[in-house]
Amino acid sequence: MLDGTPLPEGTRAGTREWVGLAVLALPTLLVSIDVSVILLALPHISASLEADSTQMLWIMDIYGFLLAGFMITMGTLGDRIGRRKLLMIGGTAFAGASILAAFSPTAELLIISRALLGVAGATITPSAMALITNMFRNEAQRGTALSIFFTCFMGGMALGPVVGGVMLEWFWWGSVFLIGVPVMVLLLALAPAFLPEFRDRSAGRLDLISVALSLLTTLPVVYGLKEIAKAGIDVLPLISIAVGLIMGTIFILRQRRLDHPLLDLKLLTNPRVATAIGGMAFVASAGALMLFTNQYMQLVAGLSPLQAGLWTLPGVAASVVGFMLSPVFAKHIPPARLIAAGLAIAVAGAVVVAQAGDWGLYAVIIGFVAFNGGCAPMVVLANGIVMTAVAPERAGAAAALTETSAETGFALGIAVLGSAAAAMYRTSLDASLPAGLPAQTVAAAHETLASALAVAATLPAETATLLEAAARSAFMGGMQMAVTVVAIILAGVGLTVLTQLRHLRPLSDGTAAHPAPAQ
């Protein structure tokens, strides 16, 4: 049974629920600010902490990997101890880890801080989404609430680059991690008054062995992929990937035996749930495009952090508009058609970004707008499809599963596409380096484009110009390859959704238009 049982399906929400949604927007802003700020701050972190390419990828990725790794754990933990309670605990821990990250003196300590941020952040989104599902029992209202929720997420993405750009203009890179601390103070003050508490007393005990197995599945695979992309195929990375796959197999077998599994595999037997979750993962992996657009703006186009942040705003605005309009259009257009149409626009946007080498900055800006706006229906409607398909007592687990797929997809997209682009960068750079460079200079130029530009500044003018041109050209080659892969991924997801979800009807303003929740 549920402690704090939600109203029957179809019941319309009142004033308290809408105020509660506004309170849930606060931690959402916090998590999204942290994602966007780190993208903007990466060049400054690389220069200040002298981080190599592997450390930079871990600084970026460890947050997402642990966020994804602990998401299912925290989703089921919230069902057990209370979703509001876990939200407040996680928010407090997130603020503390943000302060630790801000004052990290080494790349290693920053990686640890980002890991702690990932664990703390894993408590926030599944708790918030489960609370939304419990608070909003009318399908049309739930769609609107989810669109507002994701609009707030993108609002944080917008706030992060702008505020972060201002802070990077005037303060040190660590200041960007402090942005979310005041937000958490507001959350802790308002949540007890406006958010109801829900817990499932029949959820059973948390299986710590499953928690360990879920982490032992994710991290070794990611490590192996990173090392292969950096240095080529070797024994240790292959062993690492094999260990991760073995742990994953053991994890799945264990979930099938448990009465109260950490991951309820029965959720994935529902075809529309499986399609929505899989589609979310692949679309999120395409989010790696953001990594390249941010680096392009600062390192190729030569924009300041503030200028780069401002130029991301049109793309963020496109996402916000897409999030708000998707549930409106979904009342008249079947979800599969709406999602597929949006992804077709996103594919066109990725293709435009890939032309940045010829068309310049405006190709990145215009393409990013189309990409963000086109992905919006998938994000909003896929979450709604999943949350509508499960019973209320499974809301936390379903929300965690959805967010895990998205976070894992995004992190793996960054790791795989980022590493592949880095490998292509090094290969292309070798073919065009100026003759006679010292081995130490060549090694530094191989690390990242930021490193190449930094070492070029120490060379004679003519040699520096040649090295900068070669490094930027090599970066553009890797970026074009990665963005082309993004376009192929999005096209595949669009076709899959169009065929697998074609039976779903437009959203209803009354009771659920879709089949009854899976039990």
Short mmCIF file of C-alpha atoms in Angstrom, two decimals, residues 2-500:
data_model
loop_
_atom_site.label_atom_id
_atom_site.label_comp_id
_atom_site.label_asym_id
_atom_site.label_seq_id
_atom_site.Cartn_x
_atom_site.Cartn_y
_atom_site.Cartn_z
CA LEU A 2 1.01 3.64 -0.37
CA ASP A 3 1.53 5.97 2.60
CA GLY A 4 -0.10 9.11 1.21
CA THR A 5 -2.23 7.35 -1.43
CA PRO A 6 -2.73 9.41 -4.62
CA LEU A 7 -6.23 10.22 -5.83
CA PRO A 8 -7.87 7.97 -8.47
CA GLU A 9 -6.71 8.26 -12.08
CA GLY A 10 -8.46 11.11 -13.86
CA THR A 11 -8.86 13.34 -10.76
CA ARG A 12 -7.88 16.94 -11.54
CA ALA A 13 -5.13 18.59 -9.51
CA GLY A 14 -5.74 21.68 -7.39
CA THR A 15 -3.77 24.72 -6.26
CA ARG A 16 -1.54 22.86 -3.81
CA GLU A 17 -0.37 20.43 -6.48
CA TRP A 18 0.58 23.25 -8.86
CA VAL A 19 2.45 25.08 -6.10
CA GLY A 20 4.15 21.79 -5.27
CA LEU A 21 5.21 21.50 -8.91
CA ALA A 22 6.87 24.92 -8.62
CA VAL A 23 8.78 23.66 -5.58
CA LEU A 24 9.93 20.59 -7.55
CA ALA A 25 11.31 22.92 -10.20
CA LEU A 26 13.98 24.13 -7.76
CA PRO A 27 16.11 20.94 -7.55
CA THR A 28 15.48 20.38 -11.26
CA LEU A 29 17.09 23.76 -11.96
CA LEU A 30 19.98 22.76 -9.72
CA VAL A 31 20.77 19.51 -11.54
CA SER A 32 20.48 21.06 -15.00
CA ILE A 33 22.61 24.06 -14.03
CA ASP A 34 25.37 21.67 -12.99
CA VAL A 35 25.24 19.84 -16.34
CA SER A 36 25.45 22.97 -18.50
CA VAL A 37 27.97 24.83 -16.36
CA ILE A 38 30.55 22.04 -16.53
CA LEU A 39 30.40 22.07 -20.33
CA LEU A 40 31.18 25.79 -20.34
CA ALA A 41 33.88 25.54 -17.68
CA LEU A 42 35.83 22.61 -19.19
CA PRO A 43 38.46 24.71 -21.02
CA HIS A 44 39.16 26.69 -17.83
CA ILE A 45 39.36 23.56 -15.70
CA SER A 46 41.77 21.98 -18.19
CA ALA A 47 44.09 24.98 -18.08
CA SER A 48 43.89 25.58 -14.31
CA LEU A 49 44.23 21.99 -13.09
CA GLU A 50 46.46 20.83 -15.96
CA ALA A 51 44.09 17.93 -16.57
CA ASP A 52 44.89 15.56 -19.43
CA SER A 53 42.26 14.32 -21.88
CA THR A 54 41.35 11.24 -19.82
CA GLN A 55 40.92 13.30 -16.65
CA MET A 56 38.79 15.81 -18.54
CA LEU A 57 36.48 13.08 -19.78
CA TRP A 58 36.18 11.67 -16.25
CA ILE A 59 35.44 15.13 -14.84
CA MET A 60 32.65 15.42 -17.37
CA ASP A 61 31.42 11.81 -17.31
CA ILE A 62 31.71 10.60 -13.72
CA TYR A 63 28.75 12.74 -12.68
CA GLY A 64 26.51 11.25 -15.34
CA PHE A 65 27.70 7.67 -14.81
CA LEU A 66 27.10 7.68 -11.06
CA LEU A 67 23.90 9.63 -11.52
CA ALA A 68 22.74 6.83 -13.82
CA GLY A 69 24.28 4.08 -11.71
CA PHE A 70 22.45 5.13 -8.53
CA MET A 71 19.21 6.35 -10.15
CA ILE A 72 17.40 3.01 -9.86
CA THR A 73 18.72 2.56 -6.31
CA MET A 74 17.46 5.97 -5.28
CA GLY A 75 14.14 5.52 -7.07
CA THR A 76 13.37 2.36 -5.12
CA LEU A 77 14.82 3.86 -1.92
CA GLY A 78 12.42 6.78 -2.28
CA ASP A 79 9.53 4.33 -2.56
CA ARG A 80 10.66 2.87 0.76
CA ILE A 81 11.65 5.85 2.97
CA GLY A 82 9.49 8.53 1.34
CA ARG A 83 10.00 10.48 -1.86
CA ARG A 84 9.91 13.94 -0.27
CA LYS A 85 12.33 12.86 2.47
CA LEU A 86 14.84 11.46 -0.03
CA LEU A 87 14.51 14.58 -2.18
CA MET A 88 15.50 16.79 0.76
CA ILE A 89 18.37 14.52 1.82
CA GLY A 90 19.74 14.41 -1.70
CA GLY A 91 19.39 18.15 -2.19
CA THR A 92 21.36 18.86 0.97
CA ALA A 93 24.11 16.44 -0.06
CA PHE A 94 24.20 17.97 -3.55
CA ALA A 95 24.81 21.44 -2.11
CA GLY A 96 27.66 20.15 0.07
CA ALA A 97 29.31 18.32 -2.84
CA SER A 98 29.00 21.47 -4.96
CA ILE A 99 31.03 23.41 -2.41
CA LEU A 100 33.67 20.66 -2.36
CA ALA A 101 33.89 20.73 -6.16
CA ALA A 102 34.21 24.51 -6.23
CA PHE A 103 37.36 24.45 -4.11
CA SER A 104 39.02 21.33 -5.55
CA PRO A 105 42.77 22.02 -5.97
CA THR A 106 43.48 19.02 -8.22
CA ALA A 107 41.80 17.18 -11.08
CA GLU A 108 41.63 14.03 -8.95
CA LEU A 109 39.70 15.76 -6.15
CA LEU A 110 37.37 17.38 -8.68
CA ILE A 111 36.62 13.94 -10.13
CA ILE A 112 35.77 12.69 -6.62
CA SER A 113 33.58 15.75 -6.00
CA ARG A 114 31.75 15.20 -9.27
CA ALA A 115 31.22 11.56 -8.29
CA LEU A 116 29.60 12.66 -5.02
CA LEU A 117 27.45 15.11 -6.98
CA GLY A 118 26.29 12.23 -9.16
CA VAL A 119 25.25 10.10 -6.19
CA ALA A 120 23.42 13.02 -4.59
CA GLY A 121 21.83 14.08 -7.87
CA ALA A 122 20.46 10.57 -8.36
CA THR A 123 18.03 11.19 -5.49
CA ILE A 124 16.46 14.26 -7.06
CA THR A 125 14.91 13.50 -10.46
CA PRO A 126 13.20 10.14 -9.71
CA SER A 127 11.77 11.57 -6.49
CA ALA A 128 10.45 14.63 -8.32
CA MET A 129 8.96 12.68 -11.23
CA ALA A 130 7.34 10.14 -8.90
CA LEU A 131 5.80 12.96 -6.88
CA ILE A 132 4.45 14.54 -10.08
CA THR A 133 2.86 11.22 -11.04
CA ASN A 134 1.25 10.90 -7.61
CA MET A 135 0.09 14.53 -7.51
CA PHE A 136 -1.27 14.79 -11.06
CA ARG A 137 -3.74 11.98 -11.78
CA ASN A 138 -5.37 13.57 -14.83
CA GLU A 139 -3.48 12.56 -17.97
CA ALA A 140 -3.69 15.93 -19.71
CA GLN A 141 -2.66 17.76 -16.53
CA ARG A 142 0.16 15.27 -16.03
CA GLY A 143 1.40 15.99 -19.55
CA THR A 144 1.34 19.72 -18.81
CA ALA A 145 3.10 19.20 -15.48
CA LEU A 146 5.82 17.10 -17.13
CA SER A 147 6.28 19.71 -19.84
CA ILE A 148 6.69 22.40 -17.16
CA PHE A 149 9.10 20.12 -15.29
CA PHE A 150 11.31 19.67 -18.35
CA THR A 151 10.96 23.34 -19.23
CA CYS A 152 12.45 24.11 -15.83
CA PHE A 153 15.23 21.67 -16.59
CA MET A 154 15.99 23.56 -19.79
CA GLY A 155 15.60 26.81 -17.88
CA GLY A 156 18.50 25.63 -15.75
CA MET A 157 20.41 24.77 -18.90
CA ALA A 158 19.81 28.36 -20.02
CA LEU A 159 20.64 29.86 -16.65
CA GLY A 160 23.82 27.82 -16.32
CA PRO A 161 25.70 29.16 -19.36
CA VAL A 162 24.58 32.76 -18.85
CA VAL A 163 25.24 33.01 -15.12
CA GLY A 164 28.22 30.69 -15.44
CA GLY A 165 29.59 32.81 -18.28
CA VAL A 166 29.32 35.94 -16.13
CA MET A 167 31.05 34.20 -13.23
CA LEU A 168 33.81 32.80 -15.44
CA GLU A 169 34.31 36.29 -16.79
CA TRP A 170 34.93 37.71 -13.31
CA PHE A 171 35.76 34.80 -10.98
CA TRP A 172 37.63 31.48 -10.96
CA TRP A 173 36.18 28.34 -12.54
CA GLY A 174 35.14 26.85 -9.19
CA SER A 175 32.56 29.58 -8.67
CA VAL A 176 30.25 27.97 -11.23
CA PHE A 177 29.57 25.07 -8.86
CA LEU A 178 28.26 27.43 -6.20
CA ILE A 179 25.32 28.63 -8.30
CA GLY A 180 22.95 25.93 -7.07
CA VAL A 181 23.60 26.29 -3.33
CA PRO A 182 21.03 29.09 -2.77
CA VAL A 183 18.51 27.07 -4.78
CA MET A 184 18.83 24.21 -2.30
CA VAL A 185 18.18 26.53 0.62
CA LEU A 186 14.83 27.45 -0.96
CA LEU A 187 13.97 23.80 -1.57
CA LEU A 188 14.62 22.83 2.04
CA ALA A 189 12.52 25.74 3.26
CA LEU A 190 9.49 25.15 1.00
CA ALA A 191 9.27 21.37 0.49
CA PRO A 192 7.74 20.45 3.90
CA ALA A 193 4.89 22.91 3.38
CA PHE A 194 3.95 22.19 -0.25
CA LEU A 195 5.04 18.65 -1.15
CA PRO A 196 3.08 15.61 0.05
CA GLU A 197 4.92 12.54 1.25
CA PHE A 198 4.49 9.19 -0.49
CA ARG A 199 6.05 5.84 0.36
CA ASP A 200 5.23 2.25 -0.51
CA ARG A 201 5.12 0.23 2.71
CA SER A 202 5.04 -3.03 0.77
CA ALA A 203 8.13 -2.26 -1.32
CA GLY A 204 10.43 -4.59 0.61
CA ARG A 205 14.06 -4.20 1.67
CA LEU A 206 16.70 -2.56 -0.52
CA ASP A 207 19.04 -5.19 -1.93
CA LEU A 208 22.59 -3.86 -1.43
CA ILE A 209 24.12 -6.65 -3.53
CA SER A 210 22.07 -5.45 -6.50
CA VAL A 211 23.25 -1.89 -5.87
CA ALA A 212 26.88 -3.05 -6.01
CA LEU A 213 26.26 -5.15 -9.12
CA SER A 214 24.66 -2.22 -10.94
CA LEU A 215 27.78 -0.13 -10.39
CA LEU A 216 30.11 -3.02 -11.25
CA THR A 217 28.25 -3.27 -14.54
CA THR A 218 28.44 0.37 -15.59
CA LEU A 219 31.87 1.63 -14.57
CA PRO A 220 34.12 -1.16 -15.98
CA VAL A 221 32.42 -0.98 -19.38
CA VAL A 222 32.82 2.77 -19.54
CA TYR A 223 36.46 2.59 -18.47
CA GLY A 224 37.21 0.03 -21.16
CA LEU A 225 35.56 2.10 -23.88
CA LYS A 226 37.50 5.19 -22.84
CA GLU A 227 40.85 3.43 -22.85
CA ILE A 228 40.27 1.77 -26.22
CA ALA A 229 39.31 5.11 -27.75
CA LYS A 230 42.41 6.76 -26.27
CA ALA A 231 45.13 4.18 -26.86
CA GLY A 232 43.63 1.48 -29.07
CA ILE A 233 42.65 -2.10 -28.32
CA ASP A 234 44.59 -3.59 -25.41
CA VAL A 235 44.18 -6.46 -22.97
CA LEU A 236 43.24 -4.44 -19.87
CA PRO A 237 40.36 -2.46 -21.46
CA LEU A 238 38.96 -5.65 -23.01
CA ILE A 239 39.10 -7.39 -19.63
CA SER A 240 37.37 -4.41 -18.04
CA ILE A 241 34.51 -4.52 -20.56
CA ALA A 242 34.17 -8.28 -20.13
CA VAL A 243 33.96 -7.88 -16.34
CA GLY A 244 31.23 -5.26 -16.73
CA LEU A 245 29.21 -7.49 -19.05
CA ILE A 246 29.55 -10.46 -16.70
CA MET A 247 28.43 -8.33 -13.73
CA GLY A 248 25.51 -7.10 -15.81
CA THR A 249 24.43 -10.66 -16.55
CA ILE A 250 24.63 -11.55 -12.85
CA PHE A 251 22.66 -8.41 -12.02
CA ILE A 252 19.83 -9.32 -14.41
CA LEU A 253 19.69 -12.92 -13.15
CA ARG A 254 19.51 -11.70 -9.56
CA GLN A 255 16.65 -9.31 -10.33
CA ARG A 256 14.63 -12.19 -11.75
CA ARG A 257 15.00 -14.17 -8.51
CA LEU A 258 14.22 -11.43 -5.99
CA ASP A 259 10.71 -10.81 -4.66
CA HIS A 260 11.53 -7.09 -4.43
CA PRO A 261 14.15 -6.45 -7.14
CA LEU A 262 16.14 -3.26 -7.48
CA LEU A 263 15.15 -3.19 -11.17
CA ASP A 264 11.73 -4.63 -11.96
CA LEU A 265 12.37 -6.25 -15.34
CA LYS A 266 8.64 -6.79 -15.79
CA LEU A 267 8.36 -3.11 -16.66
CA LEU A 268 10.36 -3.78 -19.81
CA THR A 269 7.98 -6.50 -20.98
CA ASN A 270 5.51 -3.75 -21.82
CA PRO A 271 6.38 -2.93 -25.47
CA ARG A 272 5.53 0.76 -25.26
CA VAL A 273 7.54 1.17 -22.05
CA ALA A 274 10.53 -0.61 -23.60
CA THR A 275 10.31 1.49 -26.78
CA ALA A 276 9.99 4.76 -24.85
CA ILE A 277 12.89 3.95 -22.51
CA GLY A 278 15.14 2.71 -25.31
CA GLY A 279 14.32 5.73 -27.44
CA MET A 280 15.10 8.06 -24.55
CA ALA A 281 18.50 6.44 -24.11
CA PHE A 282 19.49 6.85 -27.76
CA VAL A 283 18.17 10.40 -28.03
CA ALA A 284 20.05 11.29 -24.84
CA SER A 285 23.25 9.84 -26.31
CA ALA A 286 22.80 12.29 -29.17
CA GLY A 287 23.04 15.03 -26.54
CA ALA A 288 26.80 14.64 -26.89
CA LEU A 289 26.36 17.21 -29.66
CA MET A 290 26.35 19.84 -26.88
CA LEU A 291 29.93 18.96 -25.96
CA PHE A 292 31.11 19.74 -29.48
CA THR A 293 29.07 22.91 -29.94
CA ASN A 294 30.39 24.39 -26.69
CA GLN A 295 33.99 23.55 -27.57
CA TYR A 296 33.50 24.88 -31.09
CA MET A 297 32.19 28.22 -29.86
CA GLN A 298 35.08 28.83 -27.48
CA LEU A 299 38.04 27.12 -29.13
CA VAL A 300 37.28 27.43 -32.85
CA ALA A 301 35.05 30.49 -33.12
CA GLY A 302 37.04 32.20 -30.35
CA LEU A 303 34.07 33.33 -28.24
CA SER A 304 34.42 34.19 -24.56
CA PRO A 305 32.56 31.98 -22.03
CA LEU A 306 29.86 34.63 -21.68
CA GLN A 307 29.45 34.99 -25.44
CA ALA A 308 29.28 31.21 -25.85
CA GLY A 309 26.66 31.02 -23.11
CA LEU A 310 24.54 33.69 -24.77
CA TRP A 311 24.72 31.95 -28.16
CA THR A 312 23.33 28.76 -26.58
CA LEU A 313 20.16 30.59 -25.55
CA PRO A 314 18.34 30.23 -28.91
CA GLY A 315 18.74 26.45 -28.69
CA VAL A 316 17.54 26.42 -25.08
CA ALA A 317 14.56 28.57 -26.05
CA ALA A 318 13.71 26.06 -28.79
CA SER A 319 13.67 23.26 -26.19
CA VAL A 320 11.44 25.26 -23.86
CA VAL A 321 8.96 26.00 -26.66
CA GLY A 322 9.03 22.35 -27.70
CA PHE A 323 8.40 21.14 -24.16
CA MET A 324 5.44 23.47 -23.69
CA LEU A 325 3.84 22.80 -27.07
CA SER A 326 4.32 19.02 -27.17
CA PRO A 327 1.44 18.14 -24.79
CA VAL A 328 -0.78 20.66 -26.62
CA PHE A 329 -0.08 19.10 -30.02
CA ALA A 330 -0.35 15.61 -28.48
CA LYS A 331 -4.05 16.23 -27.80
CA HIS A 332 -4.61 16.21 -31.57
CA ILE A 333 -1.66 14.25 -33.03
CA PRO A 334 -0.78 10.64 -32.08
CA PRO A 335 2.44 10.55 -30.01
CA ALA A 336 4.34 8.37 -32.50
CA ARG A 337 3.79 10.82 -35.36
CA LEU A 338 4.60 13.84 -33.23
CA ILE A 339 7.83 12.30 -31.90
CA ALA A 340 8.94 11.12 -35.35
CA ALA A 341 8.27 14.54 -36.89
CA GLY A 342 10.27 16.20 -34.14
CA LEU A 343 13.21 13.84 -34.59
CA ALA A 344 13.19 14.50 -38.35
CA ILE A 345 13.70 18.18 -37.52
CA ALA A 346 16.47 17.23 -35.08
CA VAL A 347 18.21 15.17 -37.78
CA ALA A 348 18.15 18.19 -40.07
CA GLY A 349 19.65 20.26 -37.26
CA ALA A 350 22.50 17.79 -36.74
CA VAL A 351 23.23 17.82 -40.46
CA VAL A 352 23.45 21.63 -40.39
CA VAL A 353 25.84 21.55 -37.40
CA ALA A 354 28.06 19.13 -39.34
CA GLN A 355 28.55 21.86 -41.95
CA ALA A 356 30.18 24.23 -39.44
CA GLY A 357 33.56 23.78 -41.10
CA ASP A 358 32.19 25.45 -44.24
CA TRP A 359 29.39 27.65 -42.90
CA GLY A 360 30.87 28.79 -39.60
CA LEU A 361 29.26 29.77 -36.30
CA TYR A 362 25.78 30.34 -37.70
CA ALA A 363 25.55 26.72 -38.80
CA VAL A 364 26.14 25.65 -35.18
CA ILE A 365 23.57 28.08 -33.81
CA ILE A 366 20.83 27.29 -36.34
CA GLY A 367 21.47 23.55 -36.24
CA PHE A 368 21.46 23.53 -32.43
CA VAL A 369 18.06 25.29 -32.44
CA ALA A 370 16.56 22.66 -34.75
CA PHE A 371 18.20 19.82 -32.80
CA ASN A 372 16.89 20.97 -29.41
CA GLY A 373 13.40 21.79 -30.59
CA GLY A 374 13.09 18.54 -32.51
CA CYS A 375 14.09 16.36 -29.55
CA ALA A 376 11.55 17.99 -27.19
CA PRO A 377 8.49 15.83 -28.07
CA MET A 378 10.49 12.65 -27.43
CA VAL A 379 11.57 13.83 -23.98
CA VAL A 380 8.13 14.93 -22.78
CA LEU A 381 5.95 12.27 -24.38
CA ALA A 382 8.23 9.30 -23.72
CA ASN A 383 8.24 10.11 -20.01
CA GLY A 384 4.48 10.46 -20.08
CA ILE A 385 4.10 7.13 -21.90
CA VAL A 386 6.17 5.34 -19.25
CA MET A 387 4.54 6.99 -16.24
CA THR A 388 1.02 6.35 -17.61
CA ALA A 389 1.83 2.69 -18.22
CA VAL A 390 2.68 1.79 -14.60
CA ALA A 391 0.66 1.65 -11.40
CA PRO A 392 1.14 4.53 -8.89
CA GLU A 393 3.09 2.43 -6.38
CA ARG A 394 5.72 1.80 -9.07
CA ALA A 395 6.09 5.47 -9.98
CA GLY A 396 9.47 5.82 -8.29
CA ALA A 397 10.94 2.76 -9.99
CA ALA A 398 9.50 3.77 -13.37
CA ALA A 399 10.81 7.33 -13.06
CA ALA A 400 14.22 6.00 -12.04
CA LEU A 401 14.30 3.60 -14.97
CA THR A 402 13.40 6.38 -17.42
CA GLU A 403 15.99 8.76 -16.03
CA THR A 404 18.61 6.02 -15.81
CA SER A 405 18.21 5.30 -19.50
CA ALA A 406 18.52 9.00 -20.31
CA GLU A 407 21.51 9.66 -18.06
CA THR A 408 23.30 6.50 -19.15
CA GLY A 409 22.65 7.35 -22.77
CA PHE A 410 23.96 10.88 -22.35
CA ALA A 411 27.05 9.76 -20.46
CA LEU A 412 27.83 6.97 -22.91
CA GLY A 413 27.26 9.37 -25.80
CA ILE A 414 29.80 11.76 -24.30
CA ALA A 415 32.24 8.90 -23.61
CA VAL A 416 31.96 7.03 -26.90
CA LEU A 417 31.50 9.93 -29.31
CA GLY A 418 33.87 12.16 -27.35
CA SER A 419 36.55 9.47 -27.25
CA ALA A 420 36.07 8.57 -30.92
CA ALA A 421 36.30 12.24 -31.92
CA ALA A 422 39.44 12.60 -29.77
CA ALA A 423 41.02 9.58 -31.46
CA MET A 424 40.19 11.02 -34.90
CA TYR A 425 41.57 14.39 -33.76
CA ARG A 426 44.93 12.84 -32.88
CA THR A 427 45.13 10.87 -36.11
CA SER A 428 44.29 13.91 -38.25
CA LEU A 429 46.66 16.11 -36.30
CA ASP A 430 49.59 13.77 -36.92
CA ALA A 431 49.14 14.19 -40.65
CA SER A 432 49.23 18.00 -40.56
CA LEU A 433 51.60 19.04 -37.75
CA PRO A 434 54.33 21.54 -38.63
CA ALA A 435 57.73 19.91 -39.08
CA GLY A 436 60.38 20.12 -36.39
CA LEU A 437 58.17 20.40 -33.29
CA PRO A 438 59.69 19.07 -30.05
CA ALA A 439 58.26 15.77 -28.78
CA GLN A 440 56.90 17.49 -25.67
CA THR A 441 54.99 20.00 -27.81
CA VAL A 442 53.56 17.24 -30.00
CA ALA A 443 52.46 15.28 -26.92
CA ALA A 444 50.69 18.35 -25.50
CA ALA A 445 48.98 19.09 -28.81
CA HIS A 446 47.70 15.49 -28.92
CA GLU A 447 45.82 15.86 -25.63
CA THR A 448 43.01 18.26 -26.58
CA LEU A 449 42.38 21.23 -28.83
CA ALA A 450 42.61 23.45 -25.75
CA SER A 451 46.07 22.02 -24.99
CA ALA A 452 47.18 22.51 -28.59
CA LEU A 453 46.13 26.16 -28.55
CA ALA A 454 47.83 26.70 -25.19
CA VAL A 455 51.15 25.24 -26.34
CA ALA A 456 50.90 27.14 -29.64
CA ALA A 457 50.93 30.38 -27.66
CA THR A 458 54.50 29.57 -26.56
CA LEU A 459 55.84 29.07 -30.09
CA PRO A 460 57.11 31.54 -32.70
CA ALA A 461 54.29 33.30 -34.57
CA GLU A 462 54.57 31.41 -37.86
CA THR A 463 54.80 27.98 -36.24
CA ALA A 464 52.00 28.86 -33.81
CA THR A 465 49.69 29.80 -36.67
CA LEU A 466 50.37 26.51 -38.45
CA LEU A 467 49.79 24.47 -35.28
CA GLU A 468 46.57 26.30 -34.44
CA ALA A 469 45.22 25.77 -37.95
CA ALA A 470 46.15 22.08 -37.91
CA ALA A 471 44.58 21.53 -34.47
CA ARG A 472 41.35 23.32 -35.34
CA SER A 473 41.06 21.42 -38.62
CA ALA A 474 41.63 18.11 -36.82
CA PHE A 475 38.99 19.01 -34.22
CA MET A 476 36.47 19.88 -36.94
CA GLY A 477 37.03 16.49 -38.58
CA GLY A 478 36.28 14.66 -35.33
CA MET A 479 33.28 16.88 -34.64
CA GLN A 480 31.81 16.31 -38.11
CA MET A 481 32.15 12.55 -37.72
CA ALA A 482 30.47 12.55 -34.29
CA VAL A 483 27.60 14.80 -35.38
CA THR A 484 26.96 12.60 -38.43
CA VAL A 485 26.62 9.62 -36.09
CA VAL A 486 24.18 11.66 -34.00
CA ALA A 487 22.00 12.25 -37.08
CA ILE A 488 21.96 8.52 -37.87
CA ILE A 489 20.97 7.67 -34.27
CA LEU A 490 18.08 10.15 -34.28
CA ALA A 491 16.79 8.87 -37.63
CA GLY A 492 16.81 5.30 -36.31
CA VAL A 493 14.91 6.25 -33.16
CA GLY A 494 12.30 8.14 -35.19
CA LEU A 495 11.61 5.15 -37.42
CA THR A 496 11.41 2.79 -34.43
CA VAL A 497 8.95 4.98 -32.55
CA LEU A 498 6.82 5.46 -35.65
CA THR A 499 6.39 1.70 -36.04
CA GLN A 500 6.31 0.51 -32.41
#
